[in-house]
Coordinates of C-alpha atoms in Angstrom, one line a residue:
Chain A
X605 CA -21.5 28.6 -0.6
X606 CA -18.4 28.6 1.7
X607 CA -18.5 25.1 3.5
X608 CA -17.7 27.9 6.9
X609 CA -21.3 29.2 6.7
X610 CA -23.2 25.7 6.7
X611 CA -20.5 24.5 9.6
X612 CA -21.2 27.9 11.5
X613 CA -24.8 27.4 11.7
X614 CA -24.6 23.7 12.9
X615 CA -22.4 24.9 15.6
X616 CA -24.4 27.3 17.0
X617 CA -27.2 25.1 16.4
X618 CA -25.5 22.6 18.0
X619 CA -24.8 23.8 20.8
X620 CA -28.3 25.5 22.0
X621 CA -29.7 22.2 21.4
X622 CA -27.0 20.4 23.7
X623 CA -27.4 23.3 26.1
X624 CA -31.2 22.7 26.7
X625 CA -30.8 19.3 26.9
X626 CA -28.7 19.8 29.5
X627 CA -31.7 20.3 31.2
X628 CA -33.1 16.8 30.3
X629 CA -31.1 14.2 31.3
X630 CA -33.6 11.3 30.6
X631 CA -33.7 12.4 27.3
X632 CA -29.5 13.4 27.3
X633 CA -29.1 9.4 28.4
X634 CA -31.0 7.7 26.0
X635 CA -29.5 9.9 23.0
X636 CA -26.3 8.5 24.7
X637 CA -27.4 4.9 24.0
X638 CA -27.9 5.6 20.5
X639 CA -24.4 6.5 19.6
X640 CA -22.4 5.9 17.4
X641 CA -25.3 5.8 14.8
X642 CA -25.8 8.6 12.7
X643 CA -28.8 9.6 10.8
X644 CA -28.7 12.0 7.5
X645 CA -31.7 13.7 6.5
X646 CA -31.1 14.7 3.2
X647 CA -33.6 17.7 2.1
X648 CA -35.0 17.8 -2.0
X649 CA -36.9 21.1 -0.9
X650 CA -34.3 23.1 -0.1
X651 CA -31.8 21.5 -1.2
X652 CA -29.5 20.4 1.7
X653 CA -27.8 17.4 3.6
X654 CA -27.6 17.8 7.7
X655 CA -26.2 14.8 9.9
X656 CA -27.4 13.7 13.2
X657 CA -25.4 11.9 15.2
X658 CA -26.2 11.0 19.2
X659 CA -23.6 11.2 21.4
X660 CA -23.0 11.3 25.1
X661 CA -23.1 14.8 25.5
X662 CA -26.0 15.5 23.3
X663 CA -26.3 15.4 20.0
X664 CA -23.9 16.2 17.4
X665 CA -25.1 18.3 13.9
X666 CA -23.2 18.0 10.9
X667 CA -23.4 19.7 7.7
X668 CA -20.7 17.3 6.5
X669 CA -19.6 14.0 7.4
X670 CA -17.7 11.4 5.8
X671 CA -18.4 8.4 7.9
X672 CA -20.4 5.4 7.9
X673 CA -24.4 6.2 7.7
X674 CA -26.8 4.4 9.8
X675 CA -30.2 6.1 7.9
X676 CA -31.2 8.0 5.1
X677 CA -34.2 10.0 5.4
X678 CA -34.8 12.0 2.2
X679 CA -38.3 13.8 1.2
X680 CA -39.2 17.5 0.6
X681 CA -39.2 19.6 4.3
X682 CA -42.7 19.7 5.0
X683 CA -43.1 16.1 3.9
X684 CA -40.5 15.3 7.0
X685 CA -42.1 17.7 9.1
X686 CA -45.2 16.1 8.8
X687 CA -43.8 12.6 9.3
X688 CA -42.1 13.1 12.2
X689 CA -45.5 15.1 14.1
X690 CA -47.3 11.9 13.1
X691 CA -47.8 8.0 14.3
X692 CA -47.4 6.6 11.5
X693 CA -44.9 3.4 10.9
X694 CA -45.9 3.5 7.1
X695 CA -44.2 5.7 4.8
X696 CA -46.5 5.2 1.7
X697 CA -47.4 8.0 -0.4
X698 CA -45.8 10.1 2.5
X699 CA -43.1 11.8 0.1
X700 CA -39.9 10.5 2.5
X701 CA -37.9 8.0 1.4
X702 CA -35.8 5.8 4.0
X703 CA -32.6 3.9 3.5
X704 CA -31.2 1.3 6.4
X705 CA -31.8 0.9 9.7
X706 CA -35.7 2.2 10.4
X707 CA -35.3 0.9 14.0
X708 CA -33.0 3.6 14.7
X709 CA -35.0 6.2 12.9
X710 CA -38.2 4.6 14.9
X711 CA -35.9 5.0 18.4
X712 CA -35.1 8.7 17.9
X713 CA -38.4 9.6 16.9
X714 CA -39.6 8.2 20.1
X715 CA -37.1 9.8 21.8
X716 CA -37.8 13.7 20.3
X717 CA -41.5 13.2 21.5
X718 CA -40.6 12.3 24.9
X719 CA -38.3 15.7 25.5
X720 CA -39.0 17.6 28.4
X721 CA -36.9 20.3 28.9
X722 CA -36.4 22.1 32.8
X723 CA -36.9 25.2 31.7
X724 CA -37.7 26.7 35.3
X725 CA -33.8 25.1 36.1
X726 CA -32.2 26.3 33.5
X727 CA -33.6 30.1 33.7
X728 CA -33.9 30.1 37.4
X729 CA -29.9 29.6 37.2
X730 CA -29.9 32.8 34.8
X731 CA -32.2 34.9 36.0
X732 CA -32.8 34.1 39.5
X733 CA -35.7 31.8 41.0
X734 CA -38.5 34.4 40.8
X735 CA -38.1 35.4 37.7
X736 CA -36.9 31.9 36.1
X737 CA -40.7 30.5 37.3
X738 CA -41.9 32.8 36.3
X739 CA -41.0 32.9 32.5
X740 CA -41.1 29.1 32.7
X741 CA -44.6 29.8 33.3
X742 CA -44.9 31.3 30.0
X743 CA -42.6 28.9 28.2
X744 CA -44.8 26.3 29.2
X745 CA -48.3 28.2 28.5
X746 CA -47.0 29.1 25.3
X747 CA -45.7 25.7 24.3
X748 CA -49.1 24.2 25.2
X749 CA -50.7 26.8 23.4
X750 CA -48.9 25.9 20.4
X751 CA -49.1 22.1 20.8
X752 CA -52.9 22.5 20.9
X753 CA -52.7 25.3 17.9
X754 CA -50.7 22.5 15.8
X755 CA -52.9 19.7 16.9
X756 CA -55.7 21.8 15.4
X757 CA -55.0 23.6 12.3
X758 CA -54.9 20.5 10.2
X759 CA -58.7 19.7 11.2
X760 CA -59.5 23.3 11.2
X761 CA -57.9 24.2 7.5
X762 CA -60.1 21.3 6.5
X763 CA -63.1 22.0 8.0
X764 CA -62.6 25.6 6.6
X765 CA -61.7 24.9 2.8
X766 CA -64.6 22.3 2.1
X767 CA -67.5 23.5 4.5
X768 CA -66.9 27.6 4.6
X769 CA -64.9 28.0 1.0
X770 CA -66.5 24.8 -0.6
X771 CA -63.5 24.7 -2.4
X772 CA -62.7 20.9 -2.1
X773 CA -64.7 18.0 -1.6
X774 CA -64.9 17.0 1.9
X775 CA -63.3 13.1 2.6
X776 CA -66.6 11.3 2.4
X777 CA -67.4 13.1 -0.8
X778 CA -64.2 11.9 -2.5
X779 CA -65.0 8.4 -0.9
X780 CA -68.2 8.2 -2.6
X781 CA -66.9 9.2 -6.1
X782 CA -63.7 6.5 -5.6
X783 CA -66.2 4.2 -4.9
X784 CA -68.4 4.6 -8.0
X785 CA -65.3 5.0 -10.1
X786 CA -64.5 1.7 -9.1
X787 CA -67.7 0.4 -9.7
X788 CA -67.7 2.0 -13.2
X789 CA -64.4 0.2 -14.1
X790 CA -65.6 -3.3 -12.9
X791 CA -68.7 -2.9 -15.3
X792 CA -66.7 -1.7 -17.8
X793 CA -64.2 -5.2 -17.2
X794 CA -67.5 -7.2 -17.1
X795 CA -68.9 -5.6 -20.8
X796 CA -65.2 -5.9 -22.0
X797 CA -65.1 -9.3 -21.0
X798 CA -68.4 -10.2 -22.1
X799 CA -68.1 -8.8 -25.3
X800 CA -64.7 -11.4 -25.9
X801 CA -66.8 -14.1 -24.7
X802 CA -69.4 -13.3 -27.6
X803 CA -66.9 -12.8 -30.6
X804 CA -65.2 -15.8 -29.6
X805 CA -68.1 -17.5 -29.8
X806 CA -69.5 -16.4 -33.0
X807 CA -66.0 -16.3 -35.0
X808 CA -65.5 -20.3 -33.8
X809 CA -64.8 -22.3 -37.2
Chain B
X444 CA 33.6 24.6 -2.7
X445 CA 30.8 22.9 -0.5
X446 CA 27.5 24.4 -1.1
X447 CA 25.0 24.6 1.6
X448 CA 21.5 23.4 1.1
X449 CA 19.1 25.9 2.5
X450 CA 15.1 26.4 2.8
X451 CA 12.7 28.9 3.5
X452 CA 12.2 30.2 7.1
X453 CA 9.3 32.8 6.1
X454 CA 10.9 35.2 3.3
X455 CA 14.4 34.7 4.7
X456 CA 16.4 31.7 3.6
X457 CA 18.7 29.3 6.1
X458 CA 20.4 26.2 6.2
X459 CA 18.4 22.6 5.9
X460 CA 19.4 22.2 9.7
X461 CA 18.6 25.5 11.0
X462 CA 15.0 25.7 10.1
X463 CA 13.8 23.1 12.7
X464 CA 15.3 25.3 15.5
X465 CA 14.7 28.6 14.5
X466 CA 10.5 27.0 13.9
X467 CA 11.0 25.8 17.6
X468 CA 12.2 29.3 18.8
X469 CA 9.1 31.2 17.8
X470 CA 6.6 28.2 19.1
X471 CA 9.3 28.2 22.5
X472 CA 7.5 32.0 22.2
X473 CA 4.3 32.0 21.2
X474 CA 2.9 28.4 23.2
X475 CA 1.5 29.9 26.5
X476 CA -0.8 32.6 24.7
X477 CA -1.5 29.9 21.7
X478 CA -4.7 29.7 21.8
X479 CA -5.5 33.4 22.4
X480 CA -3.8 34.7 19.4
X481 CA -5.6 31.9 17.3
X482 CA -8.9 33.4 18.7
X483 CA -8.1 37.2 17.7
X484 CA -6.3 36.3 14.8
X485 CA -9.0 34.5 13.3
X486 CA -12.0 36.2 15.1
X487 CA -13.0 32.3 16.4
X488 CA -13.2 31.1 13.0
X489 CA -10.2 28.2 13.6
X490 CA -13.0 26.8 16.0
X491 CA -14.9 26.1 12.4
X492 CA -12.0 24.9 10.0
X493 CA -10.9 22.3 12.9
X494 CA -14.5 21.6 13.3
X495 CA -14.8 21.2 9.5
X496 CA -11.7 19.0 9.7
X497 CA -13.1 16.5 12.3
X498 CA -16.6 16.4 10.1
X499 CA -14.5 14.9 7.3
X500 CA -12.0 12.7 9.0
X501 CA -14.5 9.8 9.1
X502 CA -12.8 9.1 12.3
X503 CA -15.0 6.6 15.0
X504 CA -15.1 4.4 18.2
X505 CA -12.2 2.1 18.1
X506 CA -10.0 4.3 15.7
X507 CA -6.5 5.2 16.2
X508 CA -5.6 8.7 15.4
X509 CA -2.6 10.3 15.3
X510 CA -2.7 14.6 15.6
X511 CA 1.1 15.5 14.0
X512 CA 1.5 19.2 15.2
X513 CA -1.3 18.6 17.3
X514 CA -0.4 21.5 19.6
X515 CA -2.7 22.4 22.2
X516 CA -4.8 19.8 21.5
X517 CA -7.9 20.7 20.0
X518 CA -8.1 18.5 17.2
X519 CA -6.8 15.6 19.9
X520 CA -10.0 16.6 22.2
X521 CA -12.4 16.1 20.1
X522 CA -11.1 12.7 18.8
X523 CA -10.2 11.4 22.0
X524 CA -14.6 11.7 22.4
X525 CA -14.7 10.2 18.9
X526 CA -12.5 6.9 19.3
X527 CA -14.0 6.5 22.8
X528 CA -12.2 3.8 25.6
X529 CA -11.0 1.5 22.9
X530 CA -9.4 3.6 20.3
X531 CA -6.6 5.6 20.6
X532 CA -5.3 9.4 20.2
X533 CA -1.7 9.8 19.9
X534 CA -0.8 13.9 20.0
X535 CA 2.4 14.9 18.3
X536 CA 4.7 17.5 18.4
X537 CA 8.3 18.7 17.6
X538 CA 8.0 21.3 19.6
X539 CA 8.1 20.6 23.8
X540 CA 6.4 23.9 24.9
X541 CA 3.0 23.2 23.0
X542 CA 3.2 19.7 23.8
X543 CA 3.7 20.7 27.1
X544 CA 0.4 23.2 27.0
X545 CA -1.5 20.6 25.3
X546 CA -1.1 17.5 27.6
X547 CA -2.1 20.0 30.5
X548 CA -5.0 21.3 28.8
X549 CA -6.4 17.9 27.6
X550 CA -5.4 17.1 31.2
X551 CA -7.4 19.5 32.4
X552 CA -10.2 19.1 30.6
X553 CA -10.4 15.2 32.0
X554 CA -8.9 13.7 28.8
X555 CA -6.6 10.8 30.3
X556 CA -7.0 7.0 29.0
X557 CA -7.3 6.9 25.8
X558 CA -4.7 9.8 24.3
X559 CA -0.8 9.5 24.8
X560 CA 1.5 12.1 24.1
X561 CA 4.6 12.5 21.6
X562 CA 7.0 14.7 21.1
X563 CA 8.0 13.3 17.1
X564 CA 9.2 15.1 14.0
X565 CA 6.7 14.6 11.0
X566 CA 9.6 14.0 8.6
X567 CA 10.3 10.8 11.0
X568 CA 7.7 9.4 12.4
X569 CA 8.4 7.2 14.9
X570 CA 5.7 4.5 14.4
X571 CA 5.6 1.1 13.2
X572 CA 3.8 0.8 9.5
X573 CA 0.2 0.8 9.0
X574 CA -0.6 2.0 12.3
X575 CA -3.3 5.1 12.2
X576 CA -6.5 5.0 10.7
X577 CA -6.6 8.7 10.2
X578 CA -3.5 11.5 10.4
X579 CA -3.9 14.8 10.9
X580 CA -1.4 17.9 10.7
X581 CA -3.6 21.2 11.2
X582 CA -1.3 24.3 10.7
X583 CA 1.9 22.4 10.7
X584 CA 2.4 21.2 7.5
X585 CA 4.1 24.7 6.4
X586 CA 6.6 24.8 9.3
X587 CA 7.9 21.0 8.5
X588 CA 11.8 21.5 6.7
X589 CA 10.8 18.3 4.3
X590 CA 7.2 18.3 2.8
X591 CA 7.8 15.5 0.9
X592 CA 9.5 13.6 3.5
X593 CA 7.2 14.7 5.8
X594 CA 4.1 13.4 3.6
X595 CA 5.9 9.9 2.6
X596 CA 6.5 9.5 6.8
X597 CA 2.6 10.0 7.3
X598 CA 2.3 7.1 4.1
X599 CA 4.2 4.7 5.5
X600 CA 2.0 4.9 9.1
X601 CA -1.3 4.6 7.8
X602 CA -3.4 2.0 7.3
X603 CA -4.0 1.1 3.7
X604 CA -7.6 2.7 3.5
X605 CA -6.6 5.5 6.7
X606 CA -6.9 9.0 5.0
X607 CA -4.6 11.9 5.5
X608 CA -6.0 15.5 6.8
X609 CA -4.0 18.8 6.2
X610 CA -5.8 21.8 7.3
X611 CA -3.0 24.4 6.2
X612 CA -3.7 28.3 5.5
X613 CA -4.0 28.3 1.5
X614 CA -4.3 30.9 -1.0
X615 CA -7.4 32.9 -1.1
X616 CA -9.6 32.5 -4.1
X617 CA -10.7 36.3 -4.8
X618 CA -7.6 39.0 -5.6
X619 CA -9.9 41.5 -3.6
X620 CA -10.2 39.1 -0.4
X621 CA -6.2 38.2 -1.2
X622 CA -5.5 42.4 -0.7
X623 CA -7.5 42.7 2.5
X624 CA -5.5 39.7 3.9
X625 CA -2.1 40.9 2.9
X626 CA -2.8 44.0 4.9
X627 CA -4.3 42.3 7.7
X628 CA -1.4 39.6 7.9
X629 CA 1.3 41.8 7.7
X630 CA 0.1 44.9 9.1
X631 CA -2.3 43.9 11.5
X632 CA -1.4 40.9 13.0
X633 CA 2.3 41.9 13.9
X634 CA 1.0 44.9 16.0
X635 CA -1.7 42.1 17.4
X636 CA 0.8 39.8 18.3
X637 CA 3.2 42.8 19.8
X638 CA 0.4 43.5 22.2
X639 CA -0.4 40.2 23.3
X640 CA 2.6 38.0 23.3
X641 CA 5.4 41.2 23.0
X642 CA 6.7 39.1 20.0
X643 CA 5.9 40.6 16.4
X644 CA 9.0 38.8 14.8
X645 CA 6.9 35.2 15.3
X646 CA 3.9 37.0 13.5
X647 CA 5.8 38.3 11.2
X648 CA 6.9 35.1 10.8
X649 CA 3.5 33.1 10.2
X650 CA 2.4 35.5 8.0
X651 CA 5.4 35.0 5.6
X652 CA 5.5 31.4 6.3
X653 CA 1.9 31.1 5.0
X654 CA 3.3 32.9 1.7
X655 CA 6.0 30.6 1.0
X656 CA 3.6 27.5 1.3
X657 CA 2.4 25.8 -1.5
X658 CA -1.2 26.4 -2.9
X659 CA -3.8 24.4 -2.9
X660 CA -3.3 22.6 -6.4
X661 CA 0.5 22.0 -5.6
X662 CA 0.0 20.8 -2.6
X663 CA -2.2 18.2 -4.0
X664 CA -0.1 17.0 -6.6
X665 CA 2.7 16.6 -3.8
X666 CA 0.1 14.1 -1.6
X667 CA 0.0 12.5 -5.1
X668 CA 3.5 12.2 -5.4
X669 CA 4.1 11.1 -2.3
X670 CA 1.7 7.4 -3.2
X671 CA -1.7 9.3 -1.5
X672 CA -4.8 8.5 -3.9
X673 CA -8.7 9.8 -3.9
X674 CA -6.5 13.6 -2.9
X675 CA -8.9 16.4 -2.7
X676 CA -9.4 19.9 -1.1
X677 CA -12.1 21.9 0.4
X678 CA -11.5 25.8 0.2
X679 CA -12.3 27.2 3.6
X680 CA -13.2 30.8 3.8
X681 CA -12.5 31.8 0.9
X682 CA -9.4 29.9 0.4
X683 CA -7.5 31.6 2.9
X684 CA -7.7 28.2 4.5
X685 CA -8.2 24.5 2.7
X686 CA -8.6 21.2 3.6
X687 CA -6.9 18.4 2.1
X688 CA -7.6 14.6 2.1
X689 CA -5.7 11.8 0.9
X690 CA -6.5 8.2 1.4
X691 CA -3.2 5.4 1.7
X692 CA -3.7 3.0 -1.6

């Protein structure tokens, strides 16, 4: 593909980002404080590199960059998706793989949680105070809406696949069978052991 | 009998020493409305290759960059963030008119500190050795009488280790794509430039000076020649446009 269209959609990507969080400045100012590190996610699923780099004015997107990396973040999409919704510091069995600095990985993930965009400032200077409330009303509904949606749907796809479809085994099912599996393979270590213990005795010259 | 040298101005040939002024007449022409004809001649899309260019040049804080044909200073804008308060962003040009435009624009547009202007010919650059970290000519590179001098000048300023950029109109990689953009560069953007600047001749001009420029494989084997190493090119739209990078051994 023609390197123009990947550089096309980073600039235009770019630049809404940049011009919403023109409407931050807490969060403009500490993206500031990160530069000049810059932190590649490289996608398996689909296949594609983008660069992040913080700088004063924003952030800058790159779908190609030839400078010094601060950290590598590679894993399948939803596997990033998921670990950048979530607390966790761990990355086992998480699918993402991490190379150099995780501090700096640890800091801008702090800092994308804590974004708080003026909406009502940025349309009230568009469309005119009335209106600009107005729809920041509805940004805001619908954003809350949504956090609650996505807060949700992992407990409720859950709940639905092993109570309604009894499709899957719910977590204290699969507990349960782990723990006898385990208990199985101990006695099984015990009889095996046992059983060297007995031929060593009775083949002793 | 004494035989003159001559060169290429477009499709027309002159002396060796004539080029360099009859290039400075149609810049003299075309500075003021620059940047406008580079926006409807290119539909916006020289935002991207320059864009593309500072993506690649590896250029950060501290860095000193020099912008050879830097004209009205976009590429120079954009590095001047880059290299921040302690590097430095030298813009270059032969030509006093877009020098001129530039330094007022990057004025304008609050760039002071860190950038300093220079009105320099590629072939002879007048720099100590090993000075820039990272070169760049964008769209320059055809106008310059001497490639090759031109090329061994940028050499001998670098860094060992600083890379070369040339972002220089190419030869497009499809013969249907090459048809549409013969009729659009010499049809099309004449009349454009007749409307906008009242100059066609200087239109005329880039279109047959993009011509006469070498493609993108000799090209590279001339940053060879010249001592670059690691040379390489990126075909931009189609290879009407194309990157190239060499890094100073």
């Amino acid at each position: 593909m023609d390197a123009m269209f990947t550089t096309a959609a980073f600039a235009s990507a770019e630049k809404m980002i940049n011009a919403a969080l023109a409407y931050d400045p807490a969060t403009r100012i500490a993206l500031s404080k990160l530069a000049p590190q810059v932190l590649a996610i490289k996608l398996t699923t689909p296949e594609m590199c983008i660069y992040v780099a913080p700088a004063v004015d924003g952030i800058k997107l790159l779908g190609h960059y030839e400078g010094d990396i601060t950290t590598q973040v590679q894993g399948s999409a939803p596997a990033l998706i998921t670990l950048l919704k979530s607390e966790r510091v761990n990355l086992k069995d998480s699918g993402v793989q991490v190379i150099g600095s995780t501090t700096f990985l640890a800091e801008l993930q702090q800092i994308l949680k804590k974004i708080d965009i003026d909406w009502e400032e940025m349309l009230s200077q568009i469309f005119g105070d009335i209106i600009g409330h107005q729809g920041a009303e509805l940004i805001r509904s619908k954003m809350n809406w949504a956090k609650d949606r996505a807060s949700n749907i992992t407990r409720l796809t859950s709940e639905f696949v092993t109570e309604e479809l009894q499709t899957l085994p719910s977590k204290a099912e699969v507990a349960f069978f782990n723990q006898q599996v385990d208990e199985i393979r101990l006695g099984v270590d015990r009889v095996e052991a046992r059983i060297n213990q007995l031929l060593q005795k009775n083949f002793q010259p | 009998m004494n035989e003159q040298k001559t060169t290429h101005f477009g499709y027309e040939q002159v002396a060796v020493e004539k080029k360099a002024e009859r290039v400075a007449d149609v810049f003299h022409s075309v500075a003021a409305k620059y940047d406008l004809m580079n926006d409807l001649m290119s539909a916006g899309v020289h935002r991207l290759w320059k864009r593309f260019t500072i993506e690649a040049s590896a250029v950060r804080a501290g860095h000193k960059v020099l912008d050879i044909a830097g004209g009205t200073g976009d590429l120079s804008y954009q590095f001047a963030k880059l290299v921040g308060k302690d590097g430095q962003v030298i813009l270059a040009d032969i030509n006093s008119s877009m020098l001129n435009v530039g330094r007022d624009r990057l004025i304008d547009r609050g760039v002071a500190g860190n950038i300093q202007f220079a009105q320099a010919d590629a072939q002879y650059l007048p720099f100590p050795d090993n000075t820039f970290d990272c070169i760049t000519i964008a769209f320059g590179l055809r106008n310059v009488t001497d490639k090759d001098l031109a090329l061994r000048s940028m050499l001998r300023v670098l860094k060992p280790g600083g890379r070369l950029l040339v972002l220089e109109f190419s030869k497009p990689q499809h013969s249907l794509l090459e048809k549409v953009y013969d009729t659009y560069s010499f049809k099309l953007l004449p009349m454009i430039g007749k409307l906008v600047t009242n100059d066609a001749d200087s239109y005329r001009y880039l279109a047959e000076s993009i011509r006469m420029h070498p493609d993108q494989e000799t090209l590279k084997s001339m940053m060879n020649d010249a001592g670059f190493v690691n040379t390489e090119f990126h075909n931009m739209t189609g290879g009407i446009v194309a990157l190239h990078k060499g890094v100073k051994p």
